[in-house]
PDB file of C-alpha atoms and ligand atoms in Angstrom:
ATOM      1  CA  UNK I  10     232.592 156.776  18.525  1.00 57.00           C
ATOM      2  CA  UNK I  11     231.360 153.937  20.745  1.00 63.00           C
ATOM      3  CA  UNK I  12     233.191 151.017  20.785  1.00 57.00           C
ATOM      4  CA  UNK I  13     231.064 148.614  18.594  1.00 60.00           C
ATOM      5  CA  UNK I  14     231.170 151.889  15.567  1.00 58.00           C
ATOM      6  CA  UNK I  15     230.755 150.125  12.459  1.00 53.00           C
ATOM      7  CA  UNK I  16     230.598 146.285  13.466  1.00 60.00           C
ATOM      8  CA  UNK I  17     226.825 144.722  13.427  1.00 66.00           C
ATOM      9  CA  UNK I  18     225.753 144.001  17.242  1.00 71.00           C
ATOM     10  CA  UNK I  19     223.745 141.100  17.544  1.00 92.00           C
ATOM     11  CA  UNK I  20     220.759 142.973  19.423  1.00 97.00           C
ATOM     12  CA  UNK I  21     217.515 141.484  19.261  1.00 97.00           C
ATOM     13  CA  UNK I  22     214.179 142.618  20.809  1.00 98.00           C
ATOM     14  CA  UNK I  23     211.787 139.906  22.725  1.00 97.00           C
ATOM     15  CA  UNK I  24     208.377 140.522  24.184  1.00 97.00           C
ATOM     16  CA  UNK I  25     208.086 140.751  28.388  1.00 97.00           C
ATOM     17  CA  UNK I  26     207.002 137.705  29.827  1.00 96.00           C
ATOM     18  CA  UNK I  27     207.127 136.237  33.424  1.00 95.00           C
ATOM     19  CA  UNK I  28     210.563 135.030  33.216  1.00 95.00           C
ATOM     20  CA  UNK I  29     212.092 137.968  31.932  1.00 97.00           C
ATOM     21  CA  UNK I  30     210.326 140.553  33.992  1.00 97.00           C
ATOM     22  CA  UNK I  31     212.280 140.991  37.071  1.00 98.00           C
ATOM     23  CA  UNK I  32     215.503 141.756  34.646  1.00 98.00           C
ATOM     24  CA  UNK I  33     213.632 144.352  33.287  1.00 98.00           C
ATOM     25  CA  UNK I  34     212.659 145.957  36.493  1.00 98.00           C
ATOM     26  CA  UNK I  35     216.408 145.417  37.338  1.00 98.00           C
ATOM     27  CA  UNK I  36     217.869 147.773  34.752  1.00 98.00           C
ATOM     28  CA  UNK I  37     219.667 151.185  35.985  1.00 98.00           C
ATOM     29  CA  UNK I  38     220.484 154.110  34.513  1.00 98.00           C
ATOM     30  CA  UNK I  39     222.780 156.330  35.964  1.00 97.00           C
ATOM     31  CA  UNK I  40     221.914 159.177  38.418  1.00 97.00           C
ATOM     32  CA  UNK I  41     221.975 162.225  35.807  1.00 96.00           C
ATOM     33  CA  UNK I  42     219.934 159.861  33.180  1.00 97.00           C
ATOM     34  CA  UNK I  43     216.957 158.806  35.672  1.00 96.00           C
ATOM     35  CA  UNK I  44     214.447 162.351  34.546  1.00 95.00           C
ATOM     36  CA  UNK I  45     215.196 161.333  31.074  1.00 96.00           C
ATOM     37  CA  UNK I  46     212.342 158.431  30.969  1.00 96.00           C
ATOM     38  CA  UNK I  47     209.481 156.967  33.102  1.00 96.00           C
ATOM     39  CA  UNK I  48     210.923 154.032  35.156  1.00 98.00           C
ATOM     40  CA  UNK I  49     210.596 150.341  33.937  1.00 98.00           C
ATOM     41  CA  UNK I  50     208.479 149.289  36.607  1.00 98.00           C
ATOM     42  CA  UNK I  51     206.171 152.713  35.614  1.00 98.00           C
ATOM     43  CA  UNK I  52     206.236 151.414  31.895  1.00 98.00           C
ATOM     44  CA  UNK I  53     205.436 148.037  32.327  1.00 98.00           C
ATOM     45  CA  UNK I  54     202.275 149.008  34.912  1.00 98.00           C
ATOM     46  CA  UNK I  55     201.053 151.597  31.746  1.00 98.00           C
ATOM     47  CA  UNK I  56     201.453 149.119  29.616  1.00 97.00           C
ATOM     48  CA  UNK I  57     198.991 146.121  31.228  1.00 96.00           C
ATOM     49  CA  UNK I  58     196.458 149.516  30.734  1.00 97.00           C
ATOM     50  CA  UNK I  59     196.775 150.102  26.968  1.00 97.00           C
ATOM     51  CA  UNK I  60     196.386 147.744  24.347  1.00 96.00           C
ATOM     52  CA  UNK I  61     198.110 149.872  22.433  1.00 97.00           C
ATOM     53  CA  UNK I  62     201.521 149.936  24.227  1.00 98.00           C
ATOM     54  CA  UNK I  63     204.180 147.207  22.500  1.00 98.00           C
ATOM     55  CA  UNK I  64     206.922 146.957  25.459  1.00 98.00           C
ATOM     56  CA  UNK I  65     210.114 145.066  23.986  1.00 98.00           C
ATOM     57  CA  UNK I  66     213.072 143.863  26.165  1.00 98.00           C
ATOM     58  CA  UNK I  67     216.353 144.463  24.488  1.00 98.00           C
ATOM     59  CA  UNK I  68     218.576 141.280  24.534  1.00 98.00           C
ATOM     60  CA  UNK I  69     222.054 140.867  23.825  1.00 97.00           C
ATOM     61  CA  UNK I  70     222.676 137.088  23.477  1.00 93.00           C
ATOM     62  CA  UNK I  71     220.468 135.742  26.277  1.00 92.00           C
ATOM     63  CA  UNK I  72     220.995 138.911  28.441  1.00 96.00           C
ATOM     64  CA  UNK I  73     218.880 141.521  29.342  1.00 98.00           C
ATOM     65  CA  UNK I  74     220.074 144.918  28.292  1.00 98.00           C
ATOM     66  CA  UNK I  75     217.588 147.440  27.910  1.00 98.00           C
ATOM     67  CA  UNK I  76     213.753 148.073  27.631  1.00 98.00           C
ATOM     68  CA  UNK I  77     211.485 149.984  24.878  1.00 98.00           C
ATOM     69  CA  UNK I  78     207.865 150.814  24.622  1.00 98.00           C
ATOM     70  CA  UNK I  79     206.160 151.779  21.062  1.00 98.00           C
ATOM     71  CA  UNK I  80     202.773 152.214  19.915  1.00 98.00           C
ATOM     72  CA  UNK I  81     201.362 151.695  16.384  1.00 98.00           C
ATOM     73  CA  UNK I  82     197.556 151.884  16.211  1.00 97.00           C
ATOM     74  CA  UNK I  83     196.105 149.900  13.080  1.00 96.00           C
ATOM     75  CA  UNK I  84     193.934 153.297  12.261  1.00 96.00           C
ATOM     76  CA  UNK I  85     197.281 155.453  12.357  1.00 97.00           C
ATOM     77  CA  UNK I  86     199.786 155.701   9.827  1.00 97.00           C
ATOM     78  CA  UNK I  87     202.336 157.154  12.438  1.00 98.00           C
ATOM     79  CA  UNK I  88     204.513 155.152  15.367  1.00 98.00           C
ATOM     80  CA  UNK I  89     205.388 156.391  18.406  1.00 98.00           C
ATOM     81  CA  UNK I  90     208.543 155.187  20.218  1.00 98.00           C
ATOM     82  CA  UNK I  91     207.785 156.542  24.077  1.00 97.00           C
ATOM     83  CA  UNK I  92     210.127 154.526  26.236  1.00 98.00           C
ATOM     84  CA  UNK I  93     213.750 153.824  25.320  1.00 98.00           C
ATOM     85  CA  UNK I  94     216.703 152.655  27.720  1.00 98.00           C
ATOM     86  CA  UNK I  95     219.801 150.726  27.848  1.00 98.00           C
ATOM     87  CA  UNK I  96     221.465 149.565  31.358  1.00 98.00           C
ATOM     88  CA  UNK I  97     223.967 151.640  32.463  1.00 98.00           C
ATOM     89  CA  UNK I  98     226.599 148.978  32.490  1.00 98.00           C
ATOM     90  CA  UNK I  99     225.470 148.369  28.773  1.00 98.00           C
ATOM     91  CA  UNK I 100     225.854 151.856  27.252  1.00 97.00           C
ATOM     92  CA  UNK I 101     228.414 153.147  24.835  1.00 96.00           C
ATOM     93  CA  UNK I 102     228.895 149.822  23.042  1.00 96.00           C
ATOM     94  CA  UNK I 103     226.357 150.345  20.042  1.00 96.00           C
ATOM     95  CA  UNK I 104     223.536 148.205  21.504  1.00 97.00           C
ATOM     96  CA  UNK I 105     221.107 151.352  21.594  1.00 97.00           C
ATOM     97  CA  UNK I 106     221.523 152.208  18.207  1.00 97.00           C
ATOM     98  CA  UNK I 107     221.400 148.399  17.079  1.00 97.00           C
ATOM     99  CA  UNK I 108     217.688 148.096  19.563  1.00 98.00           C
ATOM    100  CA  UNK I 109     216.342 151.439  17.756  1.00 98.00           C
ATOM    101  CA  UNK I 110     217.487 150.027  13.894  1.00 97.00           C
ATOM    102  CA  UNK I 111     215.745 146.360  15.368  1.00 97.00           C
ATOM    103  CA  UNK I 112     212.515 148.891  16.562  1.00 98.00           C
ATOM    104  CA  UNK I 113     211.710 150.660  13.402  1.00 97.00           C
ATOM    105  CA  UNK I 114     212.501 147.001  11.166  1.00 97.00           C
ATOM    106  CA  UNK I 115     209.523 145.707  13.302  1.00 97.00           C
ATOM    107  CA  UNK I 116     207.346 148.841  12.989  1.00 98.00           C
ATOM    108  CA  UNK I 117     207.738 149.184   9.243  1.00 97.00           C
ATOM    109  CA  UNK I 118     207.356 145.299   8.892  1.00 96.00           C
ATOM    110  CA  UNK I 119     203.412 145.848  10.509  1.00 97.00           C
ATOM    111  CA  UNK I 120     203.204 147.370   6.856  1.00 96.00           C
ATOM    112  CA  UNK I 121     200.672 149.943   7.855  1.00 96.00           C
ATOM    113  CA  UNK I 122     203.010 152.586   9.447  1.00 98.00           C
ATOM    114  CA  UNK I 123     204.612 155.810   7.622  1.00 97.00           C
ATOM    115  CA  UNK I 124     206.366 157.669   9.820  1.00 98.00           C
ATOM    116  CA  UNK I 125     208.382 157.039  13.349  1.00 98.00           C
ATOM    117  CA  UNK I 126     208.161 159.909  16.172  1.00 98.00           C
ATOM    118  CA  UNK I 127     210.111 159.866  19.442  1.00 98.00           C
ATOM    119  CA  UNK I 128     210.312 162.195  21.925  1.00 95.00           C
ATOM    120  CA  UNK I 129     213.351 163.366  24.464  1.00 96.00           C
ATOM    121  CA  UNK I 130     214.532 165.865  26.983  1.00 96.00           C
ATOM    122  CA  UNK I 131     216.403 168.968  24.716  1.00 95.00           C
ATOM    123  CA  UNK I 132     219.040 168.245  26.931  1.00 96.00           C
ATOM    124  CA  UNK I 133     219.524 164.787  26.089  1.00 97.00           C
ATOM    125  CA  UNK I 134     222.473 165.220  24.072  1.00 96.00           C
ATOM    126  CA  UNK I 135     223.147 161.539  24.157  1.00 95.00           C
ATOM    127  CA  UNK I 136     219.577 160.702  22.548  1.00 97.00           C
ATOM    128  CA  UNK I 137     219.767 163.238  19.992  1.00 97.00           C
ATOM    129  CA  UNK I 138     222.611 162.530  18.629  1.00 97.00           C
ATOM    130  CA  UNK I 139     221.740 158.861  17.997  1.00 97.00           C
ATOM    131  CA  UNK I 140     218.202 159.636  16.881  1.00 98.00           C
ATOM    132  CA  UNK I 141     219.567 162.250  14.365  1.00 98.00           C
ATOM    133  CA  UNK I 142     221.904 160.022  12.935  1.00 97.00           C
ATOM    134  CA  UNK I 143     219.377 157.327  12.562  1.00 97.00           C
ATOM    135  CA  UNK I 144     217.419 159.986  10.176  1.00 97.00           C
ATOM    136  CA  UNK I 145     215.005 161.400  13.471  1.00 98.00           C
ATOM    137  CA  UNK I 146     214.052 164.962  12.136  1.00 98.00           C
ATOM    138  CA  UNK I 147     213.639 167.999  15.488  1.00 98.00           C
ATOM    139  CA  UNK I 148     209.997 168.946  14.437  1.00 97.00           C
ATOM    140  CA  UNK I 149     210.154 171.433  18.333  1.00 97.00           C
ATOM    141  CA  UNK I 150     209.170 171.501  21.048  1.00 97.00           C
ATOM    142  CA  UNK I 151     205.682 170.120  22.521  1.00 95.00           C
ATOM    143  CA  UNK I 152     203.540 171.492  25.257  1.00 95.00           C
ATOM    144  CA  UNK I 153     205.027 169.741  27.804  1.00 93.00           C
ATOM    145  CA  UNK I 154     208.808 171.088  26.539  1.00 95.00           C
ATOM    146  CA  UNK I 155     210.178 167.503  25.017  1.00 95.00           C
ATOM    147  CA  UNK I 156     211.459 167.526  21.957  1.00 97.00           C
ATOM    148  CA  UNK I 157     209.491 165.769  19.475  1.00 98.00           C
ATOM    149  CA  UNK I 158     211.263 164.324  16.400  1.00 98.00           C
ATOM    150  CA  UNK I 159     210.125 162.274  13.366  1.00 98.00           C
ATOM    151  CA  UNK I 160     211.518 159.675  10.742  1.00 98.00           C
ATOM    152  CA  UNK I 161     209.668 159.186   7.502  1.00 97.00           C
ATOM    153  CA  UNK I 162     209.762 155.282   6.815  1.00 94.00           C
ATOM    154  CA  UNK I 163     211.567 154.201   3.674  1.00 81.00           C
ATOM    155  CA  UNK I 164     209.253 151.447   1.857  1.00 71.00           C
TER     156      UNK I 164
HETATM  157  C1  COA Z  20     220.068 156.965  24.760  1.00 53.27           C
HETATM  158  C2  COA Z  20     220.532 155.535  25.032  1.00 53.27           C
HETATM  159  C3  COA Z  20     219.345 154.575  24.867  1.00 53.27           C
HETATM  160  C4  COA Z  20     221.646 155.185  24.037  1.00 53.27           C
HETATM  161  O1  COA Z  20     222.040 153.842  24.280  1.00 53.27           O
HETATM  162  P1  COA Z  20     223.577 153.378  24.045  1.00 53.27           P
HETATM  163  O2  COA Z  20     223.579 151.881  24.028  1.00 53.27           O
HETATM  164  O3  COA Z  20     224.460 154.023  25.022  1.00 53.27           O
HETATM  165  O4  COA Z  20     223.846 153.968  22.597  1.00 53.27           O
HETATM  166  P2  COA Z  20     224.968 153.521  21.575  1.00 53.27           P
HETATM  167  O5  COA Z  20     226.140 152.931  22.297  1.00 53.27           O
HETATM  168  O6  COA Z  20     224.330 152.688  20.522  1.00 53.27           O
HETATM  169  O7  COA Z  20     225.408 154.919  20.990  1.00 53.27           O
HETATM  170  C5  COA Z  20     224.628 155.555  20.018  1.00 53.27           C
HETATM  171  C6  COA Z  20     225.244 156.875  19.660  1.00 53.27           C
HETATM  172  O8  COA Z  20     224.893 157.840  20.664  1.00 53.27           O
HETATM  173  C7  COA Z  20     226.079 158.448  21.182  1.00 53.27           C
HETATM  174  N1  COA Z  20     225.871 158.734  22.594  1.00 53.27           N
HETATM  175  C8  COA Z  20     225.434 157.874  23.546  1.00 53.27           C
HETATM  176  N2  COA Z  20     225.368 158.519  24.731  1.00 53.27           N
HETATM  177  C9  COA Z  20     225.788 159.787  24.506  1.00 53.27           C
HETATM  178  C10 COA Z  20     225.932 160.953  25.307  1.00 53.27           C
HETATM  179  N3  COA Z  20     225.628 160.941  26.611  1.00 53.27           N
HETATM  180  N4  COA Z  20     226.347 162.117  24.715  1.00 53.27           N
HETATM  181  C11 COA Z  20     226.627 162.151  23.399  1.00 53.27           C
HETATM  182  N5  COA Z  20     226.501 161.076  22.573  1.00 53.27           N
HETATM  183  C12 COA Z  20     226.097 159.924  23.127  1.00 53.27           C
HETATM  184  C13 COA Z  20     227.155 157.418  20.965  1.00 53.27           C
HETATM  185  O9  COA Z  20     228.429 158.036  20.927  1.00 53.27           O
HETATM  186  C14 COA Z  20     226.768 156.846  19.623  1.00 53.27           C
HETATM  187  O10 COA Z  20     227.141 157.671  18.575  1.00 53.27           O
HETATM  188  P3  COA Z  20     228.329 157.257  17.550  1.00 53.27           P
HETATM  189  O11 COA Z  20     227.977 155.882  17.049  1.00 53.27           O
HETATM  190  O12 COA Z  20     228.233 158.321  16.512  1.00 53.27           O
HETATM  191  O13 COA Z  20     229.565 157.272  18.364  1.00 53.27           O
HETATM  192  C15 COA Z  20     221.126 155.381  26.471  1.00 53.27           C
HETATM  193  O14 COA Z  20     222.156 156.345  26.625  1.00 53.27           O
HETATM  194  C16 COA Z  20     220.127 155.568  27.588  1.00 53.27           C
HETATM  195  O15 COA Z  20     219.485 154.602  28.013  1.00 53.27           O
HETATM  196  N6  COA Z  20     219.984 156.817  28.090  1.00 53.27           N
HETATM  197  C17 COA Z  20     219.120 157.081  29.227  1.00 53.27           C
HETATM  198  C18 COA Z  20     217.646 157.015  28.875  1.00 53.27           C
HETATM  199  C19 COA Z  20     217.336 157.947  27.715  1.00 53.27           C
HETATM  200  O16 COA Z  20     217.823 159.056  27.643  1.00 53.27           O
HETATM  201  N7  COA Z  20     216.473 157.454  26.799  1.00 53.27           N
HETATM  202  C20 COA Z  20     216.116 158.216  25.607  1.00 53.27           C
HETATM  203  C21 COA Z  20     214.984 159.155  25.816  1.00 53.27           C
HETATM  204  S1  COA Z  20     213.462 158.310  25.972  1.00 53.27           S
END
């Protein structure tokens, strides 16, 4: 159980912007997590490429905490969650599960979006466990051996 089980965690997501920037490209993982996602600094390059790519910094109070990266094409009834971290220092205390419930209220508030897929290392015991228990369903494996898995939006 993390330490914040059962309380509400004020998390709330904000859009990059100049100021904020440099906290994002300040936030570690620890050593064993670092193959488990592209680096900040990797995401936030991708993402002045794609019009597509929503990055969101994870703030607790006024403090940085974490980084995510969705996309949700108006022509697509499906989401994709591709980037998802919280600071090392940060883990354990709930905030990751309290960013991913903040993620999908903003993807099924766009109103055109069905369904939520994510993807993670099959080791990554830590992410599935809190993607399963936030409804994710393991659909297997995809060419590239990450596990994709997929939550059907409730209305
Ligand atoms: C996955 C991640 C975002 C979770 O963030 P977090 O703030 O630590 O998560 P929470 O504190 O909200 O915990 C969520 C649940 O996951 C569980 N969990 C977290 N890390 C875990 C681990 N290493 N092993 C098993 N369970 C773990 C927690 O116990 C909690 O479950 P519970 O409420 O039933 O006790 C964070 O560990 C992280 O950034 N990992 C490295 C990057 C990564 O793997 N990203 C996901 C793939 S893209």
């Amino acid at each position: 159980m993390t330490a914040n089980a059962g309380k509400e965690v004020a998390i709330r997501l904000a859009p990059v912007t100049e100021a904020n920037r440099a906290l994002v490209l300040a936030l570690q993982l620890s050593p064993d997590q670092i193959d488990f996602v592209a680096s900040n600094a990797d995401s936030l390059e991708e993402a002045e490429q794609d019009s597509d790519a929503r990055p969101r910094v994870v703030m607790m109070e006024d403090r940085v905490v974490g980084f995510l990266m969705y996309e949700a094409p108006d022509d697509d009834d499906e989401a994709r969650i591709y980037r998802f971290m919280i600071d090392r220092t940060y883990q354990g205390r709930g905030y990751g599960r309290a960013a991913l419930r903040q993620a999908l209220d903003e993807i099924r508030g766009l109103g055109h979006v069905r369904h939520v897929s994510i993807c993670y290392a099959p080791e990554n015991e830590g992410a599935r466990h809190l993607y399963r228990s936030a409804g994710f369903v393991e659909q297997g494996l995809d060419e590239d051996g990450e596990m994709i898995a997929d939550l059907v939006l409730r209305a």
